[in-house]
Short mmCIF file of C-alpha atoms in Angstrom, two decimals:
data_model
loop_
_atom_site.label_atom_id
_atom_site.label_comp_id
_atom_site.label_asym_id
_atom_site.label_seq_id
_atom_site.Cartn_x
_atom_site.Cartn_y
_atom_site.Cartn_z
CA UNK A 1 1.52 35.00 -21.20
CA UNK A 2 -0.55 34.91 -24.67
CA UNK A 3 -3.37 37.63 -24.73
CA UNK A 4 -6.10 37.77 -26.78
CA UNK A 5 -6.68 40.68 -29.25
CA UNK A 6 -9.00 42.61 -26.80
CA UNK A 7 -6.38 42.30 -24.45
CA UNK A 8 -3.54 43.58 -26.33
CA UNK A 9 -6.00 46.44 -27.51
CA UNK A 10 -7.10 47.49 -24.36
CA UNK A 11 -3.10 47.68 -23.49
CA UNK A 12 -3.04 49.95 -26.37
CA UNK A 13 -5.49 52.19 -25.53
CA UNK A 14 -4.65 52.11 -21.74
CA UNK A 15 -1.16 53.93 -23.65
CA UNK A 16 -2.47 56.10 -25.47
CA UNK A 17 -4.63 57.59 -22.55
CA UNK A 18 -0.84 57.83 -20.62
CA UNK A 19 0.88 59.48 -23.54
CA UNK A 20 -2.42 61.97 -23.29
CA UNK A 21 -2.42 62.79 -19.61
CA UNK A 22 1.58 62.86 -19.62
CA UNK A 23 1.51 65.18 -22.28
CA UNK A 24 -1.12 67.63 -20.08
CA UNK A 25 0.64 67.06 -17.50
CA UNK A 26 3.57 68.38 -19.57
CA UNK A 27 1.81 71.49 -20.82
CA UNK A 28 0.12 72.51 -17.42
CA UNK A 29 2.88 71.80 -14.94
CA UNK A 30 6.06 71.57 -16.45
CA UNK A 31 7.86 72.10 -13.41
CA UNK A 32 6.95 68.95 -11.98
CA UNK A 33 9.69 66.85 -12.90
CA UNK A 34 12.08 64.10 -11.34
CA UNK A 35 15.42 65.06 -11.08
CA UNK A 36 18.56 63.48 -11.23
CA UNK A 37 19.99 66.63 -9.02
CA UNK A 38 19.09 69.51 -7.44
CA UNK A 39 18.43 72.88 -9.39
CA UNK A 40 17.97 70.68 -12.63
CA UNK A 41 15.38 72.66 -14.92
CA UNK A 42 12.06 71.46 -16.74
CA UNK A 43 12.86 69.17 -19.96
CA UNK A 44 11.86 71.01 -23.53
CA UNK A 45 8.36 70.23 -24.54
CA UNK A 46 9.63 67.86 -27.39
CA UNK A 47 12.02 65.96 -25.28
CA UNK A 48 9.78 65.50 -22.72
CA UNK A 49 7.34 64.14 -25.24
CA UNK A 50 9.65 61.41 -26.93
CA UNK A 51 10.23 60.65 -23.40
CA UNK A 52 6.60 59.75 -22.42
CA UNK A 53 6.12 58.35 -26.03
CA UNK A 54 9.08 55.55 -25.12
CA UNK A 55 7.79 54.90 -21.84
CA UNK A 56 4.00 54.60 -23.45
CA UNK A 57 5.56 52.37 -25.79
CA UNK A 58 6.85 49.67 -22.70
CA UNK A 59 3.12 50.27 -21.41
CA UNK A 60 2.19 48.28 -24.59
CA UNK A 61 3.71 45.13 -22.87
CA UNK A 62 2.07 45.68 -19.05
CA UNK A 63 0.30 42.15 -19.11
CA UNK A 64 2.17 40.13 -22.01
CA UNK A 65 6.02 41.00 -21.29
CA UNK A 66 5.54 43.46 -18.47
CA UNK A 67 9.55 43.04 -17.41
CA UNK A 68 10.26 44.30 -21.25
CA UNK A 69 7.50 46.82 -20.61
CA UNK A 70 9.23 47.81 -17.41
CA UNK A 71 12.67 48.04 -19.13
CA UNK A 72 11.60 50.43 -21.45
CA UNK A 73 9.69 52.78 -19.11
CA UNK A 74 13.34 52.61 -17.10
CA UNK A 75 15.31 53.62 -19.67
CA UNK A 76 13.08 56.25 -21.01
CA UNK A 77 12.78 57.84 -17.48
CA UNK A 78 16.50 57.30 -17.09
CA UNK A 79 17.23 58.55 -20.71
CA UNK A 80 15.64 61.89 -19.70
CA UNK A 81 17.87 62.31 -16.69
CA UNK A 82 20.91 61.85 -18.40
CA UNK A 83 19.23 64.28 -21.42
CA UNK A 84 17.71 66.81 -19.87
CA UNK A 85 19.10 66.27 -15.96
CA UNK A 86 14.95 65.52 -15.20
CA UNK A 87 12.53 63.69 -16.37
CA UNK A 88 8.99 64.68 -16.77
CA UNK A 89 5.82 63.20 -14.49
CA UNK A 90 4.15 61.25 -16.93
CA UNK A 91 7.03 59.27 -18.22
CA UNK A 92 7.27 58.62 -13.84
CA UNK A 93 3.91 57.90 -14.03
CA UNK A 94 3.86 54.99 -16.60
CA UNK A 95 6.98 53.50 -15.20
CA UNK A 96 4.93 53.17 -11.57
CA UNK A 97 2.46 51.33 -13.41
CA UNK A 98 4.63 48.78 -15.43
CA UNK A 99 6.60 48.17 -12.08
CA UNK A 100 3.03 47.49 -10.54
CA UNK A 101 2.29 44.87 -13.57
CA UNK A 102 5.72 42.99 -13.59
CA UNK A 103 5.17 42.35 -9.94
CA UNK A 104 1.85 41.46 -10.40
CA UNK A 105 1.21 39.34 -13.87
CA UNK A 106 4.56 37.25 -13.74
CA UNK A 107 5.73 34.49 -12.26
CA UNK A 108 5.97 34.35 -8.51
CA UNK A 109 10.04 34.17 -9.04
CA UNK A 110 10.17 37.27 -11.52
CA UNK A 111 7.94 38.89 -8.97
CA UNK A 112 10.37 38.48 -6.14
CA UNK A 113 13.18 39.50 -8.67
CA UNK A 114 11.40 42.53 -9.65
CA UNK A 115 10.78 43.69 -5.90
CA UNK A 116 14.62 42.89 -4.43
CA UNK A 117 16.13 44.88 -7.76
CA UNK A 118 13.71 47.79 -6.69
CA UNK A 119 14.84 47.74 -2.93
CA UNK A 120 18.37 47.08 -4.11
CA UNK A 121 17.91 50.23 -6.52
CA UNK A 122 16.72 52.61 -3.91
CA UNK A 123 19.39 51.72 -1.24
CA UNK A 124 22.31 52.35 -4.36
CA UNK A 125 21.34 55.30 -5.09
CA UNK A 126 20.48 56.60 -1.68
CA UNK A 127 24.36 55.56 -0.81
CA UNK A 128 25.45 57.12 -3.71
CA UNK A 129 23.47 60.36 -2.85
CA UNK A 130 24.79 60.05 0.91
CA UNK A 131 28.55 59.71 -0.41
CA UNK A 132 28.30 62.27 -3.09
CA UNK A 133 25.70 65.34 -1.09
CA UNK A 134 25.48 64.13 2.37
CA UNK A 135 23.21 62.65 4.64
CA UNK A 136 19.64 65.26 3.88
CA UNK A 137 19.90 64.59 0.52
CA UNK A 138 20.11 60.99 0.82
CA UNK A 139 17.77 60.98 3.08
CA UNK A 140 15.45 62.74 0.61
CA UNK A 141 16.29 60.57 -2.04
CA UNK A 142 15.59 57.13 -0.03
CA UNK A 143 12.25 59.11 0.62
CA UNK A 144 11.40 60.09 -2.78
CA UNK A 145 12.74 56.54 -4.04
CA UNK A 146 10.72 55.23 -1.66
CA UNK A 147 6.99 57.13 -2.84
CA UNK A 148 8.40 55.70 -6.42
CA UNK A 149 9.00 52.58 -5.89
CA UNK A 150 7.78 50.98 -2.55
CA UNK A 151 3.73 52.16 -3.26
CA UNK A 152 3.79 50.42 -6.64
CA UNK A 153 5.68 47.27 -4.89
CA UNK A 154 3.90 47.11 -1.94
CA UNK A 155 0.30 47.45 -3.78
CA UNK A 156 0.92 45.22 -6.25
CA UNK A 157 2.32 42.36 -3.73
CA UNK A 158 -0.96 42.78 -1.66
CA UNK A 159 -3.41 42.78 -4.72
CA UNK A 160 -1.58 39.33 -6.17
CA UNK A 161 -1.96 37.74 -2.36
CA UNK A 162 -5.30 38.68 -2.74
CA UNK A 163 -5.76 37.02 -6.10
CA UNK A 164 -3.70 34.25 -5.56
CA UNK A 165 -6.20 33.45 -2.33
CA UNK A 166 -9.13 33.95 -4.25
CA UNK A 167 -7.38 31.62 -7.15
CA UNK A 168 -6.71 29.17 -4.45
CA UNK A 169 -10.27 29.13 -3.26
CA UNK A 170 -11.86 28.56 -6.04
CA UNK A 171 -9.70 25.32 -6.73
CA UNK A 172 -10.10 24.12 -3.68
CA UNK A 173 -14.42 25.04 -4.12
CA UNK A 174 -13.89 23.12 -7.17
CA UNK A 175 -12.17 19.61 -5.71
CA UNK A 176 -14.72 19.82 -3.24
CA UNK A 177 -17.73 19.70 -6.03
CA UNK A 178 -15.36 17.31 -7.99
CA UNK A 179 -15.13 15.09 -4.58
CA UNK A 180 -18.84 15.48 -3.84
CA UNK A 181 -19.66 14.60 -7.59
CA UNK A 182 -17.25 10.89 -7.18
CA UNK A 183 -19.07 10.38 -3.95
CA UNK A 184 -22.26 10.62 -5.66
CA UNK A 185 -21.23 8.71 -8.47
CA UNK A 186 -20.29 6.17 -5.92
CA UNK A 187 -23.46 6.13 -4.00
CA UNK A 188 -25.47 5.50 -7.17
CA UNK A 189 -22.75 2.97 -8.25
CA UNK A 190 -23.32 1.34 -4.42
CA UNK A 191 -27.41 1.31 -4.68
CA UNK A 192 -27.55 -0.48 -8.54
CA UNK A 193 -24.87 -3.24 -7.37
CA UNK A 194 -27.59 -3.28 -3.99
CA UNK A 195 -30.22 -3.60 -6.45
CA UNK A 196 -28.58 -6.02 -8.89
CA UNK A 197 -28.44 -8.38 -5.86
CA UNK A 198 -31.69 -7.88 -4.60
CA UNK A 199 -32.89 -8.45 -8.23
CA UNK A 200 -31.02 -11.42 -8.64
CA UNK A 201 -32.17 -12.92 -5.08
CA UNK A 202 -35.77 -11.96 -6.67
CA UNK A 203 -35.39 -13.66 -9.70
CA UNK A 204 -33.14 -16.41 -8.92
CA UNK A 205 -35.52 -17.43 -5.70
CA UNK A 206 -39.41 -17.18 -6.46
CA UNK A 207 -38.89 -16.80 -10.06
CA UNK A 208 -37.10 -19.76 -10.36
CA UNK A 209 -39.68 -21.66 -8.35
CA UNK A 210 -42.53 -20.79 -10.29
CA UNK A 211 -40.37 -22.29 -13.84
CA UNK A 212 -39.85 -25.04 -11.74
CA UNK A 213 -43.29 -25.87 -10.41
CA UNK A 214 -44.66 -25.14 -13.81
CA UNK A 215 -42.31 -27.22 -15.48
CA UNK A 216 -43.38 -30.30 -12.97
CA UNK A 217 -47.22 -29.24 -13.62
CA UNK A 218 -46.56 -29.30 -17.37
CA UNK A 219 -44.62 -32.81 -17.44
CA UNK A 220 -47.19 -34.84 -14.15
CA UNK A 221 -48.54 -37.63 -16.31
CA UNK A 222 -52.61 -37.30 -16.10
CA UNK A 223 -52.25 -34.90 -13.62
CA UNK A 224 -55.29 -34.98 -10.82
CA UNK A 225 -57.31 -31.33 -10.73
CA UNK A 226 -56.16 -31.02 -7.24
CA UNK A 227 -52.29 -31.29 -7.76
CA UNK A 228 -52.72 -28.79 -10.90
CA UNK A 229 -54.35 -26.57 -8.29
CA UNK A 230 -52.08 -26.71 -5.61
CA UNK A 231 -49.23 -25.76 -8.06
CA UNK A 232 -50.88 -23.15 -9.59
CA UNK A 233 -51.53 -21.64 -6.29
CA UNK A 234 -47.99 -21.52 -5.47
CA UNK A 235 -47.21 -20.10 -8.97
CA UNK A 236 -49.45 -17.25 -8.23
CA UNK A 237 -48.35 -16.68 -4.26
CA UNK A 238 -44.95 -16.84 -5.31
CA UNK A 239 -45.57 -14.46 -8.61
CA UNK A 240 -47.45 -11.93 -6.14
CA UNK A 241 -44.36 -12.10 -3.90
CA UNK A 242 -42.27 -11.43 -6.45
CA UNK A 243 -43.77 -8.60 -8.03
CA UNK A 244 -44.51 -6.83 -4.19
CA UNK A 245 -40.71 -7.28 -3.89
CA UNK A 246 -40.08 -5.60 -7.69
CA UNK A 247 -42.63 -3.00 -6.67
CA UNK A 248 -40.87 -2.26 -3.26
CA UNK A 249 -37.13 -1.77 -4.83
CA UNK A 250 -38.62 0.36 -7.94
CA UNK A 251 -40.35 2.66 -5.32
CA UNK A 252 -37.03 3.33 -3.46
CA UNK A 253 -36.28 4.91 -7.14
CA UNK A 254 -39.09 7.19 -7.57
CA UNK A 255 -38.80 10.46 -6.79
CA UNK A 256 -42.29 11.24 -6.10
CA UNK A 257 -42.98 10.78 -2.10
CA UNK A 258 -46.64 12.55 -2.57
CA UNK A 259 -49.77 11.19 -0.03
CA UNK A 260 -51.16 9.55 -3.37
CA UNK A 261 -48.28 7.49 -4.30
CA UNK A 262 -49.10 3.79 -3.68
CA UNK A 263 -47.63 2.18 -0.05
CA UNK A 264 -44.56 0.18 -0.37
CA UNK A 265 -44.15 -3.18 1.37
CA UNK A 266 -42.56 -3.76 4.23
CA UNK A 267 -38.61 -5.47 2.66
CA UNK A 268 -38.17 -8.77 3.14
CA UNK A 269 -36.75 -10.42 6.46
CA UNK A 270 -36.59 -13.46 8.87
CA UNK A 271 -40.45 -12.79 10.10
CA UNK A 272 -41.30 -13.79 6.39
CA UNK A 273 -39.50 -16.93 7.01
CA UNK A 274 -42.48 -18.98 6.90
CA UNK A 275 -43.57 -17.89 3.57
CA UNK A 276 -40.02 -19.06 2.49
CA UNK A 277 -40.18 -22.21 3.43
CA UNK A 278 -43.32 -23.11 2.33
CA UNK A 279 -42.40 -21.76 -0.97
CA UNK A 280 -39.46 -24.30 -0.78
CA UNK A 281 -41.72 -27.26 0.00
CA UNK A 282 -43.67 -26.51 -2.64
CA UNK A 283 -40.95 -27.29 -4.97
CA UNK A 284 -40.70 -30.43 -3.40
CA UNK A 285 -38.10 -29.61 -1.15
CA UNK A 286 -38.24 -31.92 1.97
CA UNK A 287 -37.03 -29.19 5.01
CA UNK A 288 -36.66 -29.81 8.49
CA UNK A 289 -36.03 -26.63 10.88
CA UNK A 290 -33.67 -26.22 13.88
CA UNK A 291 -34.76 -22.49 14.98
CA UNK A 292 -32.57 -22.01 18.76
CA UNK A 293 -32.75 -18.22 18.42
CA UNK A 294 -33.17 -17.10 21.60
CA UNK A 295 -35.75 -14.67 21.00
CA UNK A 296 -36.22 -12.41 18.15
CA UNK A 297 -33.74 -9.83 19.77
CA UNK A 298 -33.70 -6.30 17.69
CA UNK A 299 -31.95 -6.78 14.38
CA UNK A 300 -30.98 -3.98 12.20
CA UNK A 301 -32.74 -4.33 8.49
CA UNK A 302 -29.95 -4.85 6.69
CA UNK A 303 -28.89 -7.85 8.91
CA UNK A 304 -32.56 -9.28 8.35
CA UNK A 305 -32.42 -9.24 4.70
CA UNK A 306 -28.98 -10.53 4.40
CA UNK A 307 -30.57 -13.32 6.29
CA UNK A 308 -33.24 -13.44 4.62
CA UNK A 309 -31.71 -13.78 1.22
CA UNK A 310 -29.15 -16.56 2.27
CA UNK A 311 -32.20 -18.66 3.16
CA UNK A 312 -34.33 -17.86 -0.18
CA UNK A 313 -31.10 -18.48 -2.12
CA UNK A 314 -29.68 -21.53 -0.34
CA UNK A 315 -33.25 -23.48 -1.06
CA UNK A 316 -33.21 -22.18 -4.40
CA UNK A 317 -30.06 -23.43 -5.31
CA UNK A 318 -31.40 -27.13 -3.33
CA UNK A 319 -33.77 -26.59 -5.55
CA UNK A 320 -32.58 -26.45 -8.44
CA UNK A 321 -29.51 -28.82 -8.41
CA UNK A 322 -30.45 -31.03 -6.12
CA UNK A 323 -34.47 -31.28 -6.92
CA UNK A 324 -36.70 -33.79 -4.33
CA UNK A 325 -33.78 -33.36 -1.45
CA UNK A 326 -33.64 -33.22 2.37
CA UNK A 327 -32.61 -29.87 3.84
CA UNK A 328 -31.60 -28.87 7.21
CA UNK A 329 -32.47 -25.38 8.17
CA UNK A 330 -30.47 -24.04 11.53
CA UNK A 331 -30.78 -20.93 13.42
CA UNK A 332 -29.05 -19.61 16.32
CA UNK A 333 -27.41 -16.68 18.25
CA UNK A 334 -24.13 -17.72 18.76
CA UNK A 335 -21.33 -15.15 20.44
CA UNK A 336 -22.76 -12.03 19.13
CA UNK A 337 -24.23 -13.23 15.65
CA UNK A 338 -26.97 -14.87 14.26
CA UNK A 339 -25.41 -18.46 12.76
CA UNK A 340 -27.28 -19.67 9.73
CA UNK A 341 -26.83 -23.23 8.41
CA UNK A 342 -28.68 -24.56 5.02
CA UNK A 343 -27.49 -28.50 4.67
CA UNK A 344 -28.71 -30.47 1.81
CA UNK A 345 -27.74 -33.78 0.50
CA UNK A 346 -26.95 -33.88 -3.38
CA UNK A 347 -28.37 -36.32 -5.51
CA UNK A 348 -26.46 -38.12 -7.91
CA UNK A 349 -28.61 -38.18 -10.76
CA UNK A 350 -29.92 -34.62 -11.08
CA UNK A 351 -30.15 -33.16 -14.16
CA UNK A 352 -27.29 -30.09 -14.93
CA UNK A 353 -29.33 -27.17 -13.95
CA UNK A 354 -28.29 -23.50 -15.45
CA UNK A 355 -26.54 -20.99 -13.41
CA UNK A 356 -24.37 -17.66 -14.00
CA UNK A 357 -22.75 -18.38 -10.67
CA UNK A 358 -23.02 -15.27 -9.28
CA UNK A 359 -25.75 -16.46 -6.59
CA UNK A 360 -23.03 -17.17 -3.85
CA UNK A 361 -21.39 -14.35 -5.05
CA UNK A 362 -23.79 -12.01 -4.34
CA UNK A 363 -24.73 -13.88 -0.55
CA UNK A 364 -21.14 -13.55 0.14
CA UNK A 365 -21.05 -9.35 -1.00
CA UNK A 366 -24.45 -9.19 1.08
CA UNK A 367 -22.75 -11.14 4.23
CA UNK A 368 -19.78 -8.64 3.98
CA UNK A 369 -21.83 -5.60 3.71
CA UNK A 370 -23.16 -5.87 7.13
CA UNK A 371 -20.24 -7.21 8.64
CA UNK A 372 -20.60 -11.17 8.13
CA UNK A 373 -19.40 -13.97 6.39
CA UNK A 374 -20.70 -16.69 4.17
CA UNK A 375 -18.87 -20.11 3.59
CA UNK A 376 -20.12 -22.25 0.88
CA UNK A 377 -19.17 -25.90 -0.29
CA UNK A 378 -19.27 -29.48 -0.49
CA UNK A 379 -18.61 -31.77 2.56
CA UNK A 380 -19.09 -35.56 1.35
CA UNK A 381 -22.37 -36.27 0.06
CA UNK A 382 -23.99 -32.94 1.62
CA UNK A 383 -23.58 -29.08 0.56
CA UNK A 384 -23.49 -26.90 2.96
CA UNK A 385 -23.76 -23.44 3.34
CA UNK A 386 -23.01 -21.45 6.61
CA UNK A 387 -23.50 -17.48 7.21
CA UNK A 388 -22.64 -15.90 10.38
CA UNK A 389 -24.24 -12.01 10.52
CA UNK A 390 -23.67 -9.98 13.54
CA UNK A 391 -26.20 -9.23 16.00
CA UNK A 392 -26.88 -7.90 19.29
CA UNK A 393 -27.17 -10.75 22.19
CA UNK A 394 -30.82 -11.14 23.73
CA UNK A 395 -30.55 -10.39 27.24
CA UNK A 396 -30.15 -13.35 29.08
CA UNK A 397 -28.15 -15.22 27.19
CA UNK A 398 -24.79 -15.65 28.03
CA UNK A 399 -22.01 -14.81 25.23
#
């Protein structure tokens, strides 16, 4: 265990505060000794000074080697029995408190080690004392033994279960912030890739459609007034759309929920569907619509966008690859979920129109989200996309 230098000082001066009470102790009560055997005198006053002086030197060591600081506490207390036949209380005193620290700042194995060579200790020499004086003294030596050696044990066992609990608590306080801070970082990573699609449904759909329209407004040979104004018009409703849409997913970002801030719009959804397609037809799009929903049924939000957004993104896509083209628009509960089917023939001739491809990407991610599933491709002469989003049955219609 590496200490610091205020560590190892404090050590120090915690010694040189036992070499100064040992020595008192020495002067006052020099009777009070540990003995070896009975009727064994008081040590001189300058043995029983390099005693405590060894032992101070082993309390040097309590928290960076405290089983070297415990060996040299033993062997000065032991030293002084064989010496002197006793060894004086403060030399006992600082070998109590290095036998606290080696159970306490080592190793949960050296701690063990440390406790079973205590107990093994005090049962020797209580059979030793029981063979050599009898049963009382052995008895008062397992009872001595055991003020000497079991407090210091027993203490320092309960105070490193303590701090081992409070050691384990705080790790386990600190996965829990470290969990709470991933699920966080997951949440916000979950609302962008939300808002990347709902972005890209924005962009890609009525943005899309007003470069379009203004591209046919800018190349209509001797355009009449009233064709330039009917494009324009849909270039501004679907530019309004747009930006209520923008405005709507930025709000869900602010932080400020004050009376004053400005009312969001209600998110987009199948009851909009109207708008949609007139938006479509506007770029020329010729659609015909199959609605056999049984009812408008309660539909969670989620399911209504997703719908929503494979519409606006299947007639964009018509749109835009396949300008001037017949679509056929189909909705229906089928078996628990709302079918969607967007058919449009391809055109032979159209121009290569750009894409990043991540349009049916993103309709497929949506689908999944909420529990659906979105199928995309060509089928002869016609691409077709299907989406299937789960939804409760309206009463009265049989599954």
């Amino acid at each position: 265990m590496r200490l610091s230098g205020r560590e190892r000082g404090e050590d120090a001066f915690q010694a040189i505060g036992y070499f100064a009470v040992g020595a008192l102790l020495l002067l006052v009560l020099p009777e009070v000794t540990v003995s070896a055997r009975p009727g064994a005198g008081e040590p001189p006053l300058w043995t029983g000074l390099v005693v405590i002086a060894v032992a101070c030197l082993g309390e040097t060591q309590r928290r960076g080697r405290p089983v070297l600081g415990l060996a040299v506490a033993w062997a000065a207390v032991l030293g002084g029995m064989l010496a002197t036949g006793s060894s004086p209380l403060g030399a006992v005193l600082v070998f109590g408190d290095m036998l606290y620290c080696a159970i306490l700042f080592t190793s949960r194995r050296a701690s063990r080690a440390v406790a079973a060579t205590a107990a093994l200790v005090a049962g020797g020499l209580g059979l030793a004392s029981l063979v050599s004086d009898g049963g009382r003294a052995a008895l008062l030596t397992v009872l001595n033994l055991g003020l000497l050696l079991a407090i210091p044990v027993l203490w320092a066992q309960e105070v490193r279960r303590h701090r081992e609990a409070a050691d384990s608590e705080r790790e386990r306080t600190e996965q829990t912030r470290r969990m709470a801070e991933l699920d966080r970082v997951a949440a916000i990573t979950a609302e962008r890739t939300r808002m990347a699609r709902d972005l890209h449904d924005v962009i890609a759909g009525q943005l899309s459609a007003i470069a379009i329209q203004s591209e046919a407004a800018l190349t209509l040979p001797d355009a009449d007034p009233a064709t330039l104004r009917r494009v324009l018009a849909a270039v501004r409703r679907d530019s309004v759309a747009s930006l209520a849409e923008m405005r709507t997913m930025i709000g869900l970002l602010r932080a400020d929920d004050s009376a004053d801030a400005e009312p969001r719009t209600s998110p987009a959804g199948l009851g909009r569907l109207d708008d949609l397609l007139a938006a479509g037809r506007s770029n020329g799009l010729r659609i015909d619509v199959d609605d056999r929903r049984c009812g408008p049924g309660p539909v969670a939000a989620a399911v209504d966008l997703a719908a929503y957004r494979i519409v606006q993104e299947s007639l964009t896509n018509a749109a835009k690859h396949a300008p001037g083209c017949a679509v056929r628009l189909t909705l229906q509960h089928r078996d628990g979920e709302l079918v969607i089917e967007v058919d449009n023939d391809l055109v032979p001739d159209a121009p290569a129109a750009p894409g990043t491809g991540t349009g049916l990407v993103g309709l497929a991610e949506r689908a999944g989200a909420v529990g659906g599933t979105v199928e995309a491709g060509r089928r002869g002469r016609i691409w077709s996309v299907r989406a299937a989003l789960p939804v409760p049955v309206p009463d009265g219609v049989s599954r």
